[in-house]
Amino acid sequence: MAVVFDKPHALTDVPMHYCPGCTHGIVHRLVAEVIDELGIEGKTIGIAPVGCSVFAYNYFNCDMIEAAHGRAPAVATGVKRSDPENHVVFTYQGDGDLASIGMAETVHAAARNENITIIFINNAIYGMTGGQMAPTSLPGQVTQTSPYGRDTKHCGFPIKVCEMLSELEGPEYLERVTVSNVKNIVKAKKAIKKAFQNQIDGKGFSLVEVVSTCPTNWGMTPQNALKWLEENMLPYYPLGVYKDRSAKEETK
Amino acid sequence: MAKLTFKTDKCKGCGLCVDACPKGLIKLANDKINQKGYHPAAITDESACVGCAACAMMCPDCIIKVER
Ligand SMILES: Cc1ncc(C[n+]2csc(CCOP(=O)(O)OP(=O)(O)O)c2C)c(N)n1
Ligand code: SF4
Ligand code: SF4
Ligand code: SF4
Ligand SMILES: [Mg+2]
């Protein structure tokens, strides 16, 4: 018998602290599978965020650095530029981390076309701190800090990160995926692999936004959270490629 | 023929694998509680399993190893 599925090598054996059914675990595995397939574990350096994935450094077998809240792209920039040929550098960040306190780092790294890979977990909430409204929380979404639902009159509108960054000249590749079912997981992995391959090929800033769940703070079972994601998040955050400079140039 | 191995001690009983199986072969063992305090997932009829690994791919915690 041949093994058709098992834990990838780039994930450690440490049990993940994530809540039951949280999609953070699925995305960790996809990143690890890509690291395995590209054979880059020994030269990869991951930058962990502040947020539920703050302990990501315990779960990946490659070297990891923990950045201050929102600063992962800045740390990644320094690490990558210090030895660009010999390192593959990725950040793993939540929406509170990347699109709120760290928005400046995100935008400027994209504008510079910094040759790094960003895995962006958009679960429309601050998970770690107990479910406060995030810049990505949907209009009407009930959170700890919007108990009557996000009122766009005084809380404004959710930020669509891929759409916004796609207006910049800088970034190489922006794609939004999800992991709501097996089919989408296969697509998500393909996008993550491309985002790593782009860096290896020297193409520049590659960001994959993964529309994700937070069953605990959404107050739902993991199954209902995936259903809510498909029915509510995907209409607001459509999946697809928002920028792919190399592909565009090839078709010119 | 396929063979599934569950890291039962680490399973969080989330049930995502249950919904993922196209043949409905996985159930949470409601009469068992693992070290973590969850009802762990298990396969009901391994002879019917086609080894597609859909259950394993959906699992956030890499609990299921699939051989075929
Ligand atoms: C400088 C600073 N400000 C605020 C916090 C509190 N804090 C911790 S995690 C977090 C937000 C996490 O949300 P997100 O990035 O979406 O990650 P998730 O937990 O949802 O995966 C905040 C505001 C902090 N740790 N440091
Ligand atoms: S609080 Fe939400 S995002 Fe954090 S581990 Fe739990 S389910 Fe996942
Ligand atoms: S491998 Fe496929 S058929 Fe077998 S239990 Fe898992 S999902 Fe069901
Ligand atoms: S998906 Fe994984 S953690 Fe969840 S019940 Fe199934 S085997 Fe257990
Ligand atoms: Mg979040």
GROMACS .gro file of C-alpha atoms and ligand atoms in nm:
model
  371
    1MET     CA    1   0.000   0.000   0.000
    2ALA     CA    2   0.118   0.349  -0.080
    3VAL     CA    3   0.066   0.648   0.147
    4VAL     CA    4  -0.171   0.886  -0.032
    5PHE     CA    5  -0.206   1.135   0.252
    6ASP     CA    6  -0.011   1.210   0.570
    7LYS     CA    7   0.114   1.507   0.770
    8PRO     CA    8   0.376   1.695   0.565
    9HIS     CA    9   0.734   1.696   0.696
   10ALA     CA   10   0.744   2.076   0.723
   11LEU     CA   11   0.481   2.059   1.000
   12THR     CA   12   0.609   1.959   1.344
   13ASP     CA   13   0.436   1.698   1.562
   14VAL     CA   14   0.328   1.965   1.811
   15PRO     CA   15  -0.053   1.958   1.848
   16MET     CA   16  -0.192   2.289   1.724
   17HIS     CA   17  -0.371   2.501   1.983
   18TYR     CA   18  -0.641   2.614   1.739
   19CYS     CA   19  -1.007   2.560   1.827
   20PRO     CA   20  -1.176   2.249   1.682
   21GLY     CA   21  -1.250   2.295   1.312
   22CYS     CA   22  -1.060   2.625   1.279
   23THR     CA   23  -0.930   2.663   0.924
   24HIS     CA   24  -0.591   2.798   1.043
   25GLY     CA   25  -0.483   2.432   1.067
   26ILE     CA   26  -0.578   2.357   0.707
   27VAL     CA   27  -0.381   2.655   0.576
   28HIS     CA   28  -0.077   2.566   0.790
   29ARG     CA   29  -0.082   2.223   0.630
   30LEU     CA   30  -0.105   2.364   0.276
   31VAL     CA   31   0.193   2.591   0.337
   32ALA     CA   32   0.389   2.294   0.478
   33GLU     CA   33   0.295   2.073   0.180
   34VAL     CA   34   0.422   2.343  -0.056
   35ILE     CA   35   0.749   2.374   0.141
   36ASP     CA   36   0.789   1.995   0.113
   37GLU     CA   37   0.709   1.986  -0.258
   38LEU     CA   38   0.950   2.269  -0.340
   39GLY     CA   39   1.219   2.111  -0.119
   40ILE     CA   40   1.289   2.440   0.059
   41GLU     CA   41   1.245   2.355   0.427
   42GLY     CA   42   1.611   2.417   0.506
   43LYS     CA   43   1.617   2.764   0.350
   44THR     CA   44   1.270   2.887   0.442
   45ILE     CA   45   1.216   3.144   0.717
   46GLY     CA   46   0.858   3.208   0.829
   47ILE     CA   47   0.743   3.522   1.007
   48ALA     CA   48   0.464   3.462   1.258
   49PRO     CA   49   0.214   3.739   1.343
   50VAL     CA   50   0.026   3.847   1.651
   51GLY     CA   51  -0.315   3.684   1.645
   52CYS     CA   52  -0.433   3.327   1.689
   53SER     CA   53  -0.145   3.211   1.470
   54VAL     CA   54   0.110   3.371   1.704
   55PHE     CA   55   0.241   3.022   1.787
   56ALA     CA   56   0.293   2.930   1.421
   57TYR     CA   57   0.664   2.912   1.507
   58ASN     CA   58   0.590   2.594   1.704
   59TYR     CA   59   0.416   2.428   1.412
   60PHE     CA   60   0.652   2.476   1.117
   61ASN     CA   61   0.978   2.284   1.094
   62CYS     CA   62   1.159   2.566   0.912
   63ASP     CA   63   1.316   2.861   1.095
   64MET     CA   64   1.060   3.107   1.229
   65ILE     CA   65   1.067   3.461   1.367
   66GLU     CA   66   0.789   3.624   1.570
   67ALA     CA   67   0.713   3.980   1.460
   68ALA     CA   68   0.544   4.257   1.656
   69HIS     CA   69   0.176   4.305   1.567
   70GLY     CA   70   0.140   4.390   1.198
   71ARG     CA   71   0.514   4.419   1.134
   72ALA     CA   72   0.568   4.083   0.964
   73PRO     CA   73   0.618   4.232   0.613
   74ALA     CA   74   0.883   4.469   0.750
   75VAL     CA   75   1.064   4.185   0.929
   76ALA     CA   76   1.033   3.970   0.615
   77THR     CA   77   1.182   4.254   0.409
   78GLY     CA   78   1.489   4.271   0.631
   79VAL     CA   79   1.539   3.895   0.638
   80LYS     CA   80   1.493   3.857   0.264
   81ARG     CA   81   1.721   4.147   0.172
   82SER     CA   82   1.998   4.024   0.404
   83ASP     CA   83   2.051   3.712   0.190
   84PRO     CA   84   1.808   3.709  -0.101
   85GLU     CA   85   1.960   3.415  -0.288
   86ASN     CA   86   1.961   3.170   0.000
   87HIS     CA   87   1.634   3.237   0.179
   88VAL     CA   88   1.268   3.190   0.102
   89VAL     CA   89   1.071   3.416   0.335
   90PHE     CA   90   0.700   3.404   0.406
   91THR     CA   91   0.468   3.577   0.649
   92TYR     CA   92   0.150   3.426   0.788
   93GLN     CA   93  -0.091   3.697   0.907
   94GLY     CA   94  -0.450   3.747   1.017
   95ASP     CA   95  -0.679   4.026   0.902
   96GLY     CA   96  -0.641   4.225   1.223
   97ASP     CA   97  -0.265   4.195   1.191
   98LEU     CA   98  -0.231   4.260   0.817
   99ALA     CA   99  -0.521   4.495   0.741
  100SER     CA  100  -0.547   4.699   1.060
  101ILE     CA  101  -0.238   4.772   1.270
  102GLY     CA  102  -0.008   4.643   0.992
  103MET     CA  103  -0.177   4.802   0.691
  104ALA     CA  104   0.111   5.044   0.627
  105GLU     CA  105   0.366   4.760   0.619
  106THR     CA  106   0.141   4.560   0.386
  107VAL     CA  107   0.084   4.842   0.139
  108HIS     CA  108   0.446   4.957   0.127
  109ALA     CA  109   0.585   4.604   0.089
  110ALA     CA  110   0.343   4.559  -0.202
  111ALA     CA  111   0.432   4.897  -0.352
  112ARG     CA  112   0.803   4.806  -0.337
  113ASN     CA  113   0.726   4.469  -0.497
  114GLU     CA  114   0.925   4.320  -0.210
  115ASN     CA  115   1.023   3.965  -0.307
  116ILE     CA  116   0.834   3.792  -0.024
  117THR     CA  117   0.533   3.560   0.010
  118ILE     CA  118   0.237   3.659   0.226
  119ILE     CA  119  -0.030   3.418   0.347
  120PHE     CA  120  -0.323   3.631   0.462
  121ILE     CA  121  -0.594   3.469   0.675
  122ASN     CA  122  -0.915   3.670   0.643
  123ASN     CA  123  -1.166   3.543   0.900
  124ALA     CA  124  -1.343   3.879   0.932
  125ILE     CA  125  -1.268   3.908   1.304
  126TYR     CA  126  -1.003   3.949   1.572
  127GLY     CA  127  -0.998   3.586   1.681
  128MET     CA  128  -0.726   3.582   1.945
  129THR     CA  129  -0.857   3.870   2.153
  130GLY     CA  130  -1.211   3.737   2.176
  131GLY     CA  131  -1.394   3.834   1.860
  132GLN     CA  132  -1.382   4.211   1.811
  133MET     CA  133  -1.475   4.376   1.481
  134ALA     CA  134  -1.194   4.374   1.224
  135PRO     CA  135  -1.143   4.601   0.921
  136THR     CA  136  -1.272   4.302   0.724
  137SER     CA  137  -1.588   4.230   0.929
  138LEU     CA  138  -1.892   4.232   0.701
  139PRO     CA  139  -2.162   4.501   0.707
  140GLY     CA  140  -2.416   4.385   0.965
  141GLN     CA  141  -2.179   4.127   1.115
  142VAL     CA  142  -2.230   4.076   1.487
  143THR     CA  143  -1.904   4.085   1.684
  144GLN     CA  144  -1.812   4.166   2.045
  145THR     CA  145  -1.769   4.531   1.951
  146SER     CA  146  -2.064   4.546   1.710
  147PRO     CA  147  -2.334   4.363   1.909
  148TYR     CA  148  -2.608   4.505   1.683
  149GLY     CA  149  -2.413   4.425   1.369
  150ARG     CA  150  -2.147   4.636   1.195
  151ASP     CA  151  -2.313   4.966   1.115
  152THR     CA  152  -2.140   5.111   0.810
  153LYS     CA  153  -2.266   5.460   0.901
  154HIS     CA  154  -2.011   5.490   1.178
  155CYS     CA  155  -1.783   5.187   1.129
  156GLY     CA  156  -1.728   5.228   0.758
  157PHE     CA  157  -1.693   4.947   0.511
  158PRO     CA  158  -1.478   4.633   0.508
  159ILE     CA  159  -1.147   4.658   0.328
  160LYS     CA  160  -1.100   4.430   0.029
  161VAL     CA  161  -0.726   4.380   0.047
  162CYS     CA  162  -0.667   4.208  -0.288
  163GLU     CA  163  -0.878   4.462  -0.479
  164MET     CA  164  -0.707   4.752  -0.303
  165LEU     CA  165  -0.350   4.628  -0.360
  166SER     CA  166  -0.429   4.543  -0.722
  167GLU     CA  167  -0.449   4.917  -0.792
  168LEU     CA  168  -0.078   4.947  -0.710
  169GLU     CA  169   0.187   4.913  -0.979
  170GLY     CA  170   0.410   4.717  -0.741
  171PRO     CA  171   0.278   4.373  -0.654
  172GLU     CA  172   0.346   4.070  -0.872
  173TYR     CA  173   0.066   3.838  -0.769
  174LEU     CA  174  -0.256   3.866  -0.567
  175GLU     CA  175  -0.511   3.587  -0.540
  176ARG     CA  176  -0.806   3.522  -0.310
  177VAL     CA  177  -0.890   3.160  -0.228
  178THR     CA  178  -1.078   2.971   0.041
  179VAL     CA  179  -1.059   2.630   0.211
  180SER     CA  180  -1.433   2.571   0.253
  181ASN     CA  181  -1.428   2.231   0.079
  182VAL     CA  182  -1.186   1.986  -0.081
  183LYS     CA  183  -1.211   2.145  -0.426
  184ASN     CA  184  -1.130   2.488  -0.288
  185ILE     CA  185  -0.847   2.344  -0.078
  186VAL     CA  186  -0.684   2.207  -0.396
  187LYS     CA  187  -0.711   2.552  -0.558
  188ALA     CA  188  -0.579   2.724  -0.246
  189LYS     CA  189  -0.273   2.502  -0.244
  190LYS     CA  190  -0.204   2.580  -0.609
  191ALA     CA  191  -0.214   2.953  -0.533
  192ILE     CA  192   0.013   2.917  -0.229
  193LYS     CA  193   0.261   2.716  -0.434
  194LYS     CA  194   0.264   2.984  -0.702
  195ALA     CA  195   0.321   3.252  -0.438
  196PHE     CA  196   0.632   3.064  -0.317
  197GLN     CA  197   0.752   2.980  -0.669
  198ASN     CA  198   0.724   3.348  -0.767
  199GLN     CA  199   0.965   3.439  -0.489
  200ILE     CA  200   1.210   3.165  -0.592
  201ASP     CA  201   1.191   3.299  -0.950
  202GLY     CA  202   1.260   3.653  -0.823
  203LYS     CA  203   0.926   3.788  -0.939
  204GLY     CA  204   0.831   3.976  -0.624
  205PHE     CA  205   0.546   4.044  -0.383
  206SER     CA  206   0.300   3.754  -0.387
  207LEU     CA  207   0.001   3.752  -0.154
  208VAL     CA  208  -0.263   3.483  -0.115
  209GLU     CA  209  -0.573   3.583   0.081
  210VAL     CA  210  -0.748   3.282   0.230
  211VAL     CA  211  -1.112   3.344   0.323
  212SER     CA  212  -1.128   3.156   0.653
  213THR     CA  213  -1.348   3.080   0.952
  214CYS     CA  214  -1.341   3.151   1.324
  215PRO     CA  215  -1.609   2.913   1.449
  216THR     CA  216  -1.550   3.010   1.813
  217ASN     CA  217  -1.595   3.384   1.783
  218TRP     CA  218  -1.857   3.361   1.509
  219GLY     CA  219  -2.046   3.145   1.761
  220MET     CA  220  -2.103   2.859   1.519
  221THR     CA  221  -2.016   2.494   1.474
  222PRO     CA  222  -1.724   2.442   1.233
  223GLN     CA  223  -1.972   2.311   0.973
  224ASN     CA  224  -2.206   2.609   1.005
  225ALA     CA  225  -1.907   2.844   0.995
  226LEU     CA  226  -1.803   2.703   0.655
  227LYS     CA  227  -2.160   2.743   0.533
  228TRP     CA  228  -2.174   3.101   0.663
  229LEU     CA  229  -1.842   3.170   0.490
  230GLU     CA  230  -1.974   3.048   0.155
  231GLU     CA  231  -2.306   3.232   0.185
  232ASN     CA  232  -2.187   3.560   0.335
  233MET     CA  233  -1.814   3.611   0.289
  234LEU     CA  234  -1.768   3.489  -0.068
  235PRO     CA  235  -2.024   3.732  -0.218
  236TYR     CA  236  -1.837   4.021  -0.053
  237TYR     CA  237  -1.490   3.874  -0.108
  238PRO     CA  238  -1.506   3.709  -0.453
  239LEU     CA  239  -1.243   3.442  -0.517
  240GLY     CA  240  -0.999   3.479  -0.801
  241VAL     CA  241  -0.672   3.623  -0.930
  242TYR     CA  242  -0.656   3.999  -0.874
  243LYS     CA  243  -0.312   4.050  -1.021
  244ASP     CA  244  -0.063   3.830  -1.203
  245ARG     CA  245   0.192   4.049  -1.376
  246SER     CA  246   0.397   3.772  -1.537
  247ALA     CA  247   0.091   3.594  -1.676
  248LYS     CA  248  -0.034   3.925  -1.818
  249GLU     CA  249   0.300   4.002  -1.980
  250GLU     CA  250   0.313   3.656  -2.137
  251THR     CA  251  -0.023   3.709  -2.306
  252LYS     CA  252   0.073   4.052  -2.442
  253MET     CA  253  -0.890  -0.123  -0.062
  254ALA     CA  254  -0.773   0.160   0.152
  255LYS     CA  255  -0.643   0.192   0.505
  256LEU     CA  256  -0.705   0.487   0.736
  257THR     CA  257  -0.505   0.552   1.053
  258PHE     CA  258  -0.636   0.812   1.300
  259LYS     CA  259  -0.420   0.991   1.559
  260THR     CA  260  -0.717   0.948   1.790
  261ASP     CA  261  -0.554   1.116   2.092
  262LYS     CA  262  -0.508   1.441   1.902
  263CYS     CA  263  -0.849   1.452   1.727
  264LYS     CA  264  -1.061   1.753   1.823
  265GLY     CA  265  -1.393   1.599   1.723
  266CYS     CA  266  -1.474   1.892   1.495
  267GLY     CA  267  -1.655   1.669   1.247
  268LEU     CA  268  -1.523   1.834   0.929
  269CYS     CA  269  -1.401   1.493   0.809
  270VAL     CA  270  -1.750   1.349   0.868
  271ASP     CA  271  -1.905   1.598   0.624
  272ALA     CA  272  -1.618   1.563   0.375
  273CYS     CA  273  -1.651   1.190   0.309
  274PRO     CA  274  -1.855   1.142  -0.010
  275LYS     CA  275  -1.959   0.799   0.114
  276GLY     CA  276  -2.055   0.902   0.467
  277LEU     CA  277  -1.813   0.654   0.621
  278ILE     CA  278  -1.681   0.859   0.914
  279LYS     CA  279  -1.857   0.912   1.245
  280LEU     CA  280  -1.763   1.071   1.574
  281ALA     CA  281  -1.746   0.804   1.845
  282ASN     CA  282  -2.009   0.936   2.083
  283ASP     CA  283  -1.935   0.660   2.333
  284LYS     CA  284  -1.563   0.750   2.356
  285ILE     CA  285  -1.377   1.050   2.493
  286ASN     CA  286  -1.009   1.100   2.406
  287GLN     CA  287  -0.728   1.257   2.613
  288LYS     CA  288  -0.827   1.603   2.496
  289GLY     CA  289  -1.189   1.551   2.599
  290TYR     CA  290  -1.336   1.519   2.253
  291HIS     CA  291  -1.538   1.248   2.079
  292PRO     CA  292  -1.281   1.127   1.824
  293ALA     CA  293  -1.355   1.049   1.462
  294ALA     CA  294  -1.338   0.692   1.334
  295ILE     CA  295  -1.425   0.505   1.015
  296THR     CA  296  -1.732   0.285   1.023
  297ASP     CA  297  -1.673   0.055   0.726
  298GLU     CA  298  -1.315   0.052   0.599
  299SER     CA  299  -1.396  -0.200   0.324
  300ALA     CA  300  -1.617   0.065   0.157
  301CYS     CA  301  -1.345   0.334   0.170
  302VAL     CA  302  -1.203   0.432  -0.169
  303GLY     CA  303  -0.899   0.612  -0.027
  304CYS     CA  304  -0.989   0.945  -0.188
  305ALA     CA  305  -0.842   1.132   0.116
  306ALA     CA  306  -1.118   1.394   0.116
  307CYS     CA  307  -1.159   1.342   0.491
  308ALA     CA  308  -0.787   1.385   0.552
  309MET     CA  309  -0.764   1.698   0.337
  310MET     CA  310  -1.044   1.864   0.530
  311CYS     CA  311  -0.892   1.784   0.871
  312PRO     CA  312  -0.728   2.094   1.025
  313ASP     CA  313  -0.513   1.878   1.253
  314CYS     CA  314  -0.363   1.614   1.020
  315ILE     CA  315  -0.525   1.335   1.221
  316ILE     CA  316  -0.588   1.099   0.930
  317LYS     CA  317  -0.326   0.906   0.734
  318VAL     CA  318  -0.455   0.744   0.416
  319GLU     CA  319  -0.299   0.445   0.242
  320ARG     CA  320  -0.423   0.279  -0.072
  321LIG     C1  321   0.054   4.639   1.961
  321LIG     C2  322  -0.060   4.549   1.991
  321LIG     N1  323  -0.186   4.594   1.981
  321LIG     C3  324  -0.291   4.513   2.006
  321LIG     C4  325  -0.271   4.385   2.045
  321LIG     C5  326  -0.390   4.296   2.076
  321LIG     N2  327  -0.416   4.197   1.971
  321LIG     C6  328  -0.368   4.073   1.979
  321LIG     S1  329  -0.416   3.976   1.851
  321LIG     C7  330  -0.504   4.104   1.782
  321LIG     C8  331  -0.582   4.086   1.656
  321LIG     C9  332  -0.578   3.950   1.598
  321LIG     O1  333  -0.665   3.936   1.492
  321LIG     P1  334  -0.621   3.874   1.354
  321LIG     O2  335  -0.495   3.933   1.307
  321LIG     O3  336  -0.737   3.886   1.262
  321LIG     O4  337  -0.587   3.722   1.387
  321LIG     P2  338  -0.685   3.601   1.421
  321LIG     O5  339  -0.670   3.583   1.569
  321LIG     O6  340  -0.824   3.637   1.380
  321LIG     O7  341  -0.630   3.486   1.344
  321LIG    C10  342  -0.495   4.218   1.861
  321LIG    C11  343  -0.564   4.345   1.829
  321LIG    C12  344  -0.136   4.339   2.054
  321LIG     N3  345  -0.107   4.212   2.088
  321LIG     N4  346  -0.035   4.422   2.027
  322SF4     S1  347  -1.043   3.192   1.812
  322SF4    FE1  348  -1.113   3.166   1.600
  322SF4     S2  349  -0.932   3.198   1.468
  322SF4    FE2  350  -0.861   3.164   1.680
  322SF4     S3  351  -0.816   2.944   1.691
  322SF4    FE3  352  -1.026   2.974   1.766
  322SF4     S4  353  -1.157   2.948   1.586
  322SF4    FE4  354  -0.946   2.978   1.512
  323SF4     S1  355  -1.063   0.830   0.218
  323SF4    FE1  356  -1.245   0.907   0.108
  323SF4     S2  357  -1.390   0.734   0.112
  323SF4    FE2  358  -1.233   0.689   0.266
  323SF4     S3  359  -1.321   0.768   0.457
  323SF4    FE3  360  -1.193   0.932   0.371
  323SF4     S4  361  -1.333   1.057   0.249
  323SF4    FE4  362  -1.438   0.861   0.291
  324SF4     S1  363  -1.151   1.665   1.092
  324SF4    FE1  364  -0.973   1.587   1.207
  324SF4     S2  365  -0.988   1.679   1.411
  324SF4    FE2  366  -1.187   1.705   1.311
  324SF4     S3  367  -1.306   1.525   1.378
  324SF4    FE3  368  -1.211   1.469   1.184
  324SF4     S4  369  -1.017   1.371   1.237
  324SF4    FE4  370  -1.089   1.479   1.422
  325MG      MG  371  -0.876   3.747   1.210
   0.00000   0.00000   0.00000
